[in-house]
XYZ file of N, CA and C in Angstrom:
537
model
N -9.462 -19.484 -5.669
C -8.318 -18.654 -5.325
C -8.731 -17.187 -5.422
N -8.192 -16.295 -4.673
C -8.581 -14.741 -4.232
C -7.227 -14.076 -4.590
N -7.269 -13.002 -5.769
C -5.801 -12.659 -5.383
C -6.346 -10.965 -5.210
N -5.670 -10.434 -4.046
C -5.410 -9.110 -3.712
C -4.041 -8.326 -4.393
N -4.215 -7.362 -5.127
C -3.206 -6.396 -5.408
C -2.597 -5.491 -4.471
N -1.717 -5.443 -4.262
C -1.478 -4.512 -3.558
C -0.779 -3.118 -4.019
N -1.015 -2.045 -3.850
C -0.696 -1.271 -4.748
C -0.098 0.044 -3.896
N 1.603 0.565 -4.190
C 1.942 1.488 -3.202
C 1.795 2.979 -4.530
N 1.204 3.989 -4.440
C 0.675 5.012 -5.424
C 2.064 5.416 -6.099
N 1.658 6.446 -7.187
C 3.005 6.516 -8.011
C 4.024 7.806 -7.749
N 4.633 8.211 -8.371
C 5.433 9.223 -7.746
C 4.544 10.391 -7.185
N 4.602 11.360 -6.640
C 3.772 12.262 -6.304
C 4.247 13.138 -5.605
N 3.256 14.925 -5.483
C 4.521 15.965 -5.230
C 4.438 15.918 -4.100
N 4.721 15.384 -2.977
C 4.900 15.200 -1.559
C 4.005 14.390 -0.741
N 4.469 14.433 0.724
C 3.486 13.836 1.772
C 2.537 13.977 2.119
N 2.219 15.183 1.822
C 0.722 15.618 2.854
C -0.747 15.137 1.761
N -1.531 15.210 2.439
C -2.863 14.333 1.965
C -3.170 14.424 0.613
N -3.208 15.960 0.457
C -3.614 16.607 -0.785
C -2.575 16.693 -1.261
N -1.161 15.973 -1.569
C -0.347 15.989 -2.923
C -0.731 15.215 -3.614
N -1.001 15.820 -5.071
C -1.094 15.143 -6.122
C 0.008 14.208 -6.675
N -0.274 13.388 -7.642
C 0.791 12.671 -8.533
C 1.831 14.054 -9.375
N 3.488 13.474 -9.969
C 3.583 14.575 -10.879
C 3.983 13.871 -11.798
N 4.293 14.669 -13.148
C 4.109 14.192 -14.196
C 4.153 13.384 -14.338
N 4.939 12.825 -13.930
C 5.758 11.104 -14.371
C 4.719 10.141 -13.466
N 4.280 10.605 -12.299
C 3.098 10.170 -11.780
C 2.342 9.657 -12.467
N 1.387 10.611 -12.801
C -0.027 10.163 -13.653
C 0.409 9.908 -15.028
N 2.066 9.642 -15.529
C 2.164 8.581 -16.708
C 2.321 7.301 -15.852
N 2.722 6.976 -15.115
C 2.554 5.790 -14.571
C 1.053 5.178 -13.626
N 0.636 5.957 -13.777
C -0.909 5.518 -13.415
C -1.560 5.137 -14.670
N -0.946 5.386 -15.737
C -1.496 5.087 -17.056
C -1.278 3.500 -17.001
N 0.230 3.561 -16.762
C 1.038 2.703 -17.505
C 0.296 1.400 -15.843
N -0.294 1.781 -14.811
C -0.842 0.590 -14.280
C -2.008 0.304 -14.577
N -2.752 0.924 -15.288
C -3.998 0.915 -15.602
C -4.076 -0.343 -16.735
N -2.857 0.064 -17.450
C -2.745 -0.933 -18.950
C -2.130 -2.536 -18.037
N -1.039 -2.298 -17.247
C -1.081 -3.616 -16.146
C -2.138 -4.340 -16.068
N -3.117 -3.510 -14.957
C -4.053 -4.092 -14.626
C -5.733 -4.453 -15.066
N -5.371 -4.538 -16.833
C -6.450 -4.604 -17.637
C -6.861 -5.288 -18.374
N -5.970 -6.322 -18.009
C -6.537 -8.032 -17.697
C -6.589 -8.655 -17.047
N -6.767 -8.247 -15.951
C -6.344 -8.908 -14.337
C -8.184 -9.031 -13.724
N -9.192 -8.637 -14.705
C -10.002 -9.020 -14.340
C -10.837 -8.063 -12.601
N -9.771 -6.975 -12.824
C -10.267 -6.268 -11.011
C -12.041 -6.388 -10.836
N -12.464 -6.453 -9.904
C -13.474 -6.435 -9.405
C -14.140 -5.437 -8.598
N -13.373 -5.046 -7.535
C -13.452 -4.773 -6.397
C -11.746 -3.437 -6.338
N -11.989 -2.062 -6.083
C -10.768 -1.355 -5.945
C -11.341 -0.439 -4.635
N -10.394 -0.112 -3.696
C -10.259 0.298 -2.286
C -9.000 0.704 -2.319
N -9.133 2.275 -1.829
C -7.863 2.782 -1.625
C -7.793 4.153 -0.812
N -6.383 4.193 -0.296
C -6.204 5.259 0.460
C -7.175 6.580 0.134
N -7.578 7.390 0.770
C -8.360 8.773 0.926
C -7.127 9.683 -0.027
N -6.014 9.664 0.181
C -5.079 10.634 0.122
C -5.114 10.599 -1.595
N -5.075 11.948 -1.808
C -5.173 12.495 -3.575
C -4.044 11.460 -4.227
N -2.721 11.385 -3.925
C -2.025 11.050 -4.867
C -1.932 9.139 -5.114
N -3.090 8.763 -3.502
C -3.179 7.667 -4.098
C -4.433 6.856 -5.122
N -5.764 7.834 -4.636
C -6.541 8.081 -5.485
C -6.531 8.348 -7.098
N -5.624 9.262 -7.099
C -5.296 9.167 -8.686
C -4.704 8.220 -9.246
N -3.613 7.449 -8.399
C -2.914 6.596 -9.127
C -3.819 5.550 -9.541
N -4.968 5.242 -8.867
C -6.115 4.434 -9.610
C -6.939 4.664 -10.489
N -7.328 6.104 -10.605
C -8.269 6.669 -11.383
C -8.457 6.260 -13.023
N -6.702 6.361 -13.731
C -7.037 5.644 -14.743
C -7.792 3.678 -15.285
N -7.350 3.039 -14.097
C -7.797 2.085 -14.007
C -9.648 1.848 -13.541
N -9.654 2.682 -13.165
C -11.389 3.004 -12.308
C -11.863 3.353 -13.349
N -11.600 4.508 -13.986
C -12.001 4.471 -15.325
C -12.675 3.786 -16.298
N -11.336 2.725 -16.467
C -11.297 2.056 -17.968
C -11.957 1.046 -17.515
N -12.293 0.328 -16.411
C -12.750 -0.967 -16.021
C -14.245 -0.543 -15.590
N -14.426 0.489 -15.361
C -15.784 0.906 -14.843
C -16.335 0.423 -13.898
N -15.158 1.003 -12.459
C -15.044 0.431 -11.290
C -15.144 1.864 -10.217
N -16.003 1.984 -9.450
C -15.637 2.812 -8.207
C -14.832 2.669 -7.527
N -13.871 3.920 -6.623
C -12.993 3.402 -5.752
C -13.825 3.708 -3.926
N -13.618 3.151 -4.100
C -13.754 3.027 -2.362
C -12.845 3.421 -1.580
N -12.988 4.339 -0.429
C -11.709 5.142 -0.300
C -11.983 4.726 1.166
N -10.824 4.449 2.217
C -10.670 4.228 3.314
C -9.747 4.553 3.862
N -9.771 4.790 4.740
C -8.775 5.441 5.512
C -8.011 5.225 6.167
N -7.880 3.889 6.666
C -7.627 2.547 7.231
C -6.101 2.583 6.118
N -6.054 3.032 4.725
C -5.330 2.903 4.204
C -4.070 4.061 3.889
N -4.265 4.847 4.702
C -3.860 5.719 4.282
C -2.590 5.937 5.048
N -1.414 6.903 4.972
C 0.103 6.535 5.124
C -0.055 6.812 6.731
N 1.069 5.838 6.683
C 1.567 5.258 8.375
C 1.795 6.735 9.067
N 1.594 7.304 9.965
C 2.217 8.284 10.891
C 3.180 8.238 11.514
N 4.444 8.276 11.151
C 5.549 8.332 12.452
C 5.719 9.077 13.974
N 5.001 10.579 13.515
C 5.372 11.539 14.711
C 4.413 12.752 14.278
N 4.144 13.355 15.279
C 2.835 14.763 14.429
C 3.986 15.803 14.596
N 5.456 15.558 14.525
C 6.700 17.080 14.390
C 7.554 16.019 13.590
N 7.209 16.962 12.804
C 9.017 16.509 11.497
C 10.269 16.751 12.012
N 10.786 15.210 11.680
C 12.269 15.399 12.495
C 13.013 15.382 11.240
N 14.241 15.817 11.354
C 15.677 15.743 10.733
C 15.828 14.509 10.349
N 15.631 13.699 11.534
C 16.289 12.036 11.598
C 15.117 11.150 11.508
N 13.879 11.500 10.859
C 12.678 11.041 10.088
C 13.344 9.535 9.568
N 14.573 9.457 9.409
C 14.605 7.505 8.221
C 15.465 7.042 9.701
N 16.556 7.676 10.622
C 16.259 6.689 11.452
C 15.365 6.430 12.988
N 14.352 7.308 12.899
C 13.180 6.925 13.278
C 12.416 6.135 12.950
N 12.219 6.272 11.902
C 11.157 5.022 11.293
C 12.178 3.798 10.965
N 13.328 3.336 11.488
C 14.512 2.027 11.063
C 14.347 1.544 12.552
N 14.017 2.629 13.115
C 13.769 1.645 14.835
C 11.824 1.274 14.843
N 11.300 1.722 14.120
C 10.181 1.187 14.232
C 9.746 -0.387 13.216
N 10.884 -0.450 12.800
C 10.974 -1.987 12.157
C 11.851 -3.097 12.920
N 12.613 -2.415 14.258
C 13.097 -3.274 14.924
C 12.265 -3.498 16.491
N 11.330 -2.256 16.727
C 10.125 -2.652 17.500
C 9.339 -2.116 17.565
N 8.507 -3.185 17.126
C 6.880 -2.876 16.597
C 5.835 -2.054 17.389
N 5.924 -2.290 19.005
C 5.395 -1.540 20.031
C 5.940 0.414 19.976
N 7.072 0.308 19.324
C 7.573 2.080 19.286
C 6.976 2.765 19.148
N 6.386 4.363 19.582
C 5.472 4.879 19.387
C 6.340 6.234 19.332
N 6.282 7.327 18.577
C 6.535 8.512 18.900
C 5.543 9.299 18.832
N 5.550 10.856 19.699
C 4.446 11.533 20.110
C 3.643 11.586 18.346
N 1.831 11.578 19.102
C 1.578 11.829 17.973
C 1.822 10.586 16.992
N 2.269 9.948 16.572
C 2.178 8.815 16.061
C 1.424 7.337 16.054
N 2.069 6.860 15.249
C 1.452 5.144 15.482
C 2.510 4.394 15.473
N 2.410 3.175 16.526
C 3.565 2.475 16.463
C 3.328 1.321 14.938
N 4.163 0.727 14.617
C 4.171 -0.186 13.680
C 3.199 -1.802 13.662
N 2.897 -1.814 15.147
C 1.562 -2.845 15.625
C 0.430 -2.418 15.186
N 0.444 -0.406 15.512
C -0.852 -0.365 15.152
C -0.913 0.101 13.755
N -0.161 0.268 12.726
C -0.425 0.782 11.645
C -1.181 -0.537 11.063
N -0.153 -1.697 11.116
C -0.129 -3.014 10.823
C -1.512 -3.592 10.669
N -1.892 -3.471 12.386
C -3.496 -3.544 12.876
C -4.517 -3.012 11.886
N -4.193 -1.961 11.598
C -5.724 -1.457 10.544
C -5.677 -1.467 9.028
N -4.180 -2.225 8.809
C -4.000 -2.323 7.376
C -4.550 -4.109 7.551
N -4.109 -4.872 8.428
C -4.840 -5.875 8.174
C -6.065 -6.266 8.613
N -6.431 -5.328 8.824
C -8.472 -5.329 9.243
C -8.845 -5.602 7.757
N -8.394 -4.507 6.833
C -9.160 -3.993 5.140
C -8.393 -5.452 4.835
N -7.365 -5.721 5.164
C -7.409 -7.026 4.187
C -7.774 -8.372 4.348
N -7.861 -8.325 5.891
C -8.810 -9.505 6.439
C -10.566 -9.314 5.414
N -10.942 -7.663 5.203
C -12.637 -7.462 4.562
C -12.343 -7.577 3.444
N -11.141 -7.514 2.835
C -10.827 -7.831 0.911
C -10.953 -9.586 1.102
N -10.782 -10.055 1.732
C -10.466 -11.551 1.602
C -11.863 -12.353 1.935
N -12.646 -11.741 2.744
C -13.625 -12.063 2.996
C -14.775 -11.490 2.095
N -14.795 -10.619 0.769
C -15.669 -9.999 -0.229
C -15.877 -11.728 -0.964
N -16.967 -11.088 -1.544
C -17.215 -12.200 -2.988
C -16.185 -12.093 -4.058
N -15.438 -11.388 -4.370
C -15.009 -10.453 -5.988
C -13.752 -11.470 -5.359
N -13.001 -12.048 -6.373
C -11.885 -13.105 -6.679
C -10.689 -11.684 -6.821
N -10.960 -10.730 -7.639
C -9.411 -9.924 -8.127
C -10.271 -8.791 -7.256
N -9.031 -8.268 -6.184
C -9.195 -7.140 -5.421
C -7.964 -6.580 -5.559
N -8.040 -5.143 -5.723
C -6.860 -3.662 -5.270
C -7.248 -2.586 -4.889
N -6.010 -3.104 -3.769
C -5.979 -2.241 -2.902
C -4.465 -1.065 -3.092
N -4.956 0.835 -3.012
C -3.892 1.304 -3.020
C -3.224 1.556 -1.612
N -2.500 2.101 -1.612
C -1.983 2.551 0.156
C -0.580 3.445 -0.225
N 0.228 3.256 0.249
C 1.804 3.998 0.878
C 2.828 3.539 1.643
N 4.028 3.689 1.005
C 4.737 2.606 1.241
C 5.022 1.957 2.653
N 5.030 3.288 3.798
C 5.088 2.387 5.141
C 4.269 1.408 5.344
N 2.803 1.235 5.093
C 1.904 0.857 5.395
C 2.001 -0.602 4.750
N 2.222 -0.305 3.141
C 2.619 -1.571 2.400
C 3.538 -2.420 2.803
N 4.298 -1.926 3.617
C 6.056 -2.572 4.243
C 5.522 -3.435 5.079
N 4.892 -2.810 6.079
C 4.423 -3.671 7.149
C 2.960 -4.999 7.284
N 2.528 -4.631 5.915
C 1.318 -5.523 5.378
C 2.807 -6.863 4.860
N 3.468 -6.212 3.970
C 4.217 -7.397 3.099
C 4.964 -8.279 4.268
N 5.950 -7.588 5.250
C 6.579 -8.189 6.843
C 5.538 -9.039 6.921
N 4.387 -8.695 7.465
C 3.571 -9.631 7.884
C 3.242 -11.043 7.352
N 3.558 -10.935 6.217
C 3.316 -12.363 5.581
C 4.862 -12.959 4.862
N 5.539 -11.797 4.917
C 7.300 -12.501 4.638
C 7.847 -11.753 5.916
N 8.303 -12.603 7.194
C 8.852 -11.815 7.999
C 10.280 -11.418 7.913
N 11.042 -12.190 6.698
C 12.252 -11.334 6.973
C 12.166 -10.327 6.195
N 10.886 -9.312 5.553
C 10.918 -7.638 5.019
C 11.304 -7.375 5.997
N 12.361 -5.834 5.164
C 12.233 -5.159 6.668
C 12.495 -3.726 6.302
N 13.283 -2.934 7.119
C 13.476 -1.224 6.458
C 14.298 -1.257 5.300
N 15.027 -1.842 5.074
C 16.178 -2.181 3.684
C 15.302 -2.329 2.739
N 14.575 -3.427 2.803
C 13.304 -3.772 2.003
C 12.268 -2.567 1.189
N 12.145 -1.660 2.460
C 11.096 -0.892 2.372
C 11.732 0.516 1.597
N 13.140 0.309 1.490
C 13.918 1.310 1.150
C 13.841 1.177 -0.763
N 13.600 0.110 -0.721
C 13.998 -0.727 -1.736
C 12.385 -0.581 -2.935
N 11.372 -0.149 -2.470
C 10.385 0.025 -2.626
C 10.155 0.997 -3.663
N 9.127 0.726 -4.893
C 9.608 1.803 -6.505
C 7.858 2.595 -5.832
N 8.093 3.725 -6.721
C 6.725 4.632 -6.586
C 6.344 4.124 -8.322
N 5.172 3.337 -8.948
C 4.326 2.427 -7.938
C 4.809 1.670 -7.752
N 4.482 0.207 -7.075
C 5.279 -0.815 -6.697
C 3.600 -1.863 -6.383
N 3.713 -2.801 -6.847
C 2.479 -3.974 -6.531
C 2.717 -5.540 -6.146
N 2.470 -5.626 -5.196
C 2.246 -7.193 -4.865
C 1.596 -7.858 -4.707
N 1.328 -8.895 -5.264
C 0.081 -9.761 -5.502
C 0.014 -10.372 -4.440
N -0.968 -10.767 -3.396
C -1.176 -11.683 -2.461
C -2.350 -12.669 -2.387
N -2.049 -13.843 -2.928
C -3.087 -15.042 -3.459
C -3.270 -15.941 -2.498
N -4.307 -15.771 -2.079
C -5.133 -16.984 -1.117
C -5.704 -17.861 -1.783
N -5.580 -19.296 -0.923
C -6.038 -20.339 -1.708
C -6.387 -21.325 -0.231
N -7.514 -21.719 -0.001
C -7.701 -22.724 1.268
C -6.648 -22.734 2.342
N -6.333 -21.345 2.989
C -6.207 -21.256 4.065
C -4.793 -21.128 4.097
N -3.888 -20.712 2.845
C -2.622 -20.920 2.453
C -2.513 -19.196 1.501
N -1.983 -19.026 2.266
C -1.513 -17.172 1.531
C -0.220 -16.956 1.514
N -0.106 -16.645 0.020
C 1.444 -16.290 -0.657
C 1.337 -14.599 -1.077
N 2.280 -14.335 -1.228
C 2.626 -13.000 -1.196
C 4.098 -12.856 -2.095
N 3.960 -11.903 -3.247
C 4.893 -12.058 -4.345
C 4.645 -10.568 -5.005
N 6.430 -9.818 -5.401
C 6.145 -8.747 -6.095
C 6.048 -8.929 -7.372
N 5.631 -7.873 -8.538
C 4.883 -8.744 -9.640
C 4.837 -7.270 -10.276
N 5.447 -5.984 -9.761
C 5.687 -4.986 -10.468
C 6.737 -4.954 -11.144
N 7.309 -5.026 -12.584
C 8.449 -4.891 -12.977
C 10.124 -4.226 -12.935
């Protein structure tokens, strides 16, 4: 059995690449570090973006694990111009997946390159893999294997937030497992 973590980063002072975690942030990067410190990790891969990087760092740390940073993981793009109506833009991109706004990615393709890295986590040697990312990205990884997630769902989503996804002979479950 293979189980993948999935890991959406912890609070942090905004969107853009280079926001860091804030306070309460990097206490809860603590507080996943102590989570995930019997879980045996092996193998950690995660978004490029600072605030999701850190949210691993204490765990990289203590386990004496490199992170592997990809980019593949990093938060979904809705549009390259900030709209007003940013949540119901992205509520029609959970009702079709092909939607694209300028500058953006539709929800096929975010989907697409989040499940490339986890098609290559599943296919590693290492049994316990985590992976960090952001919550659009996580929404549409979790849909994929429970299709009735959806934007309610994703609304519903804690800064951090982890779901375990355990493969076993050709049979993959998917379960949240953050408190």
């Amino acid at each position: 059995m293979k189980r993948l973590y999935l890991v959406r980063h912890c609070q942090a002072l905004g969107q853009k690449p280079e926001a860091d975690l804030t306070e309460i942030g990097k206490q809860q990067a603590v507080e996943l570090a102590e989570y995930f410190s019997d879980k045996s990790i092996e193998y950690i891969i995660s978004s490029p973006f600072l605030r999701a990087v850190n949210t691993i760092k204490p765990l990289s740390e203590m386990v004496n694990q490199e992170i592997e940073c990809d980019v593949r993981l990093q938060e979904r793009i809705l549009c390259a111009t900030p709209f007003e109506n940013w949540m119901e833009l992205l509520e029609r991109t959970y009702l079709d997946f092909d939607l694209k706004f300028e500058g953006g990615e539709s929800s096929n393709e975010a989907l697409s390159r989040g499940m490339q890295v986890i098609q290559e986590m599943i296919q590693r040697p290492e049994t316990n893999i985590l992976a960090v990312t952001h919550g659009a990205l996580l929404s549409l990884l979790i849909k994929h294997y429970k299709s009735d997630f959806g934007f309610e769902d994703w609304k519903k989503l804690s800064n951090p937030d982890v779901y375990k996804l355990e493969t076993a002979e050709k049979q993959i479950a998917i379960e949240r497992v953050w408190k």
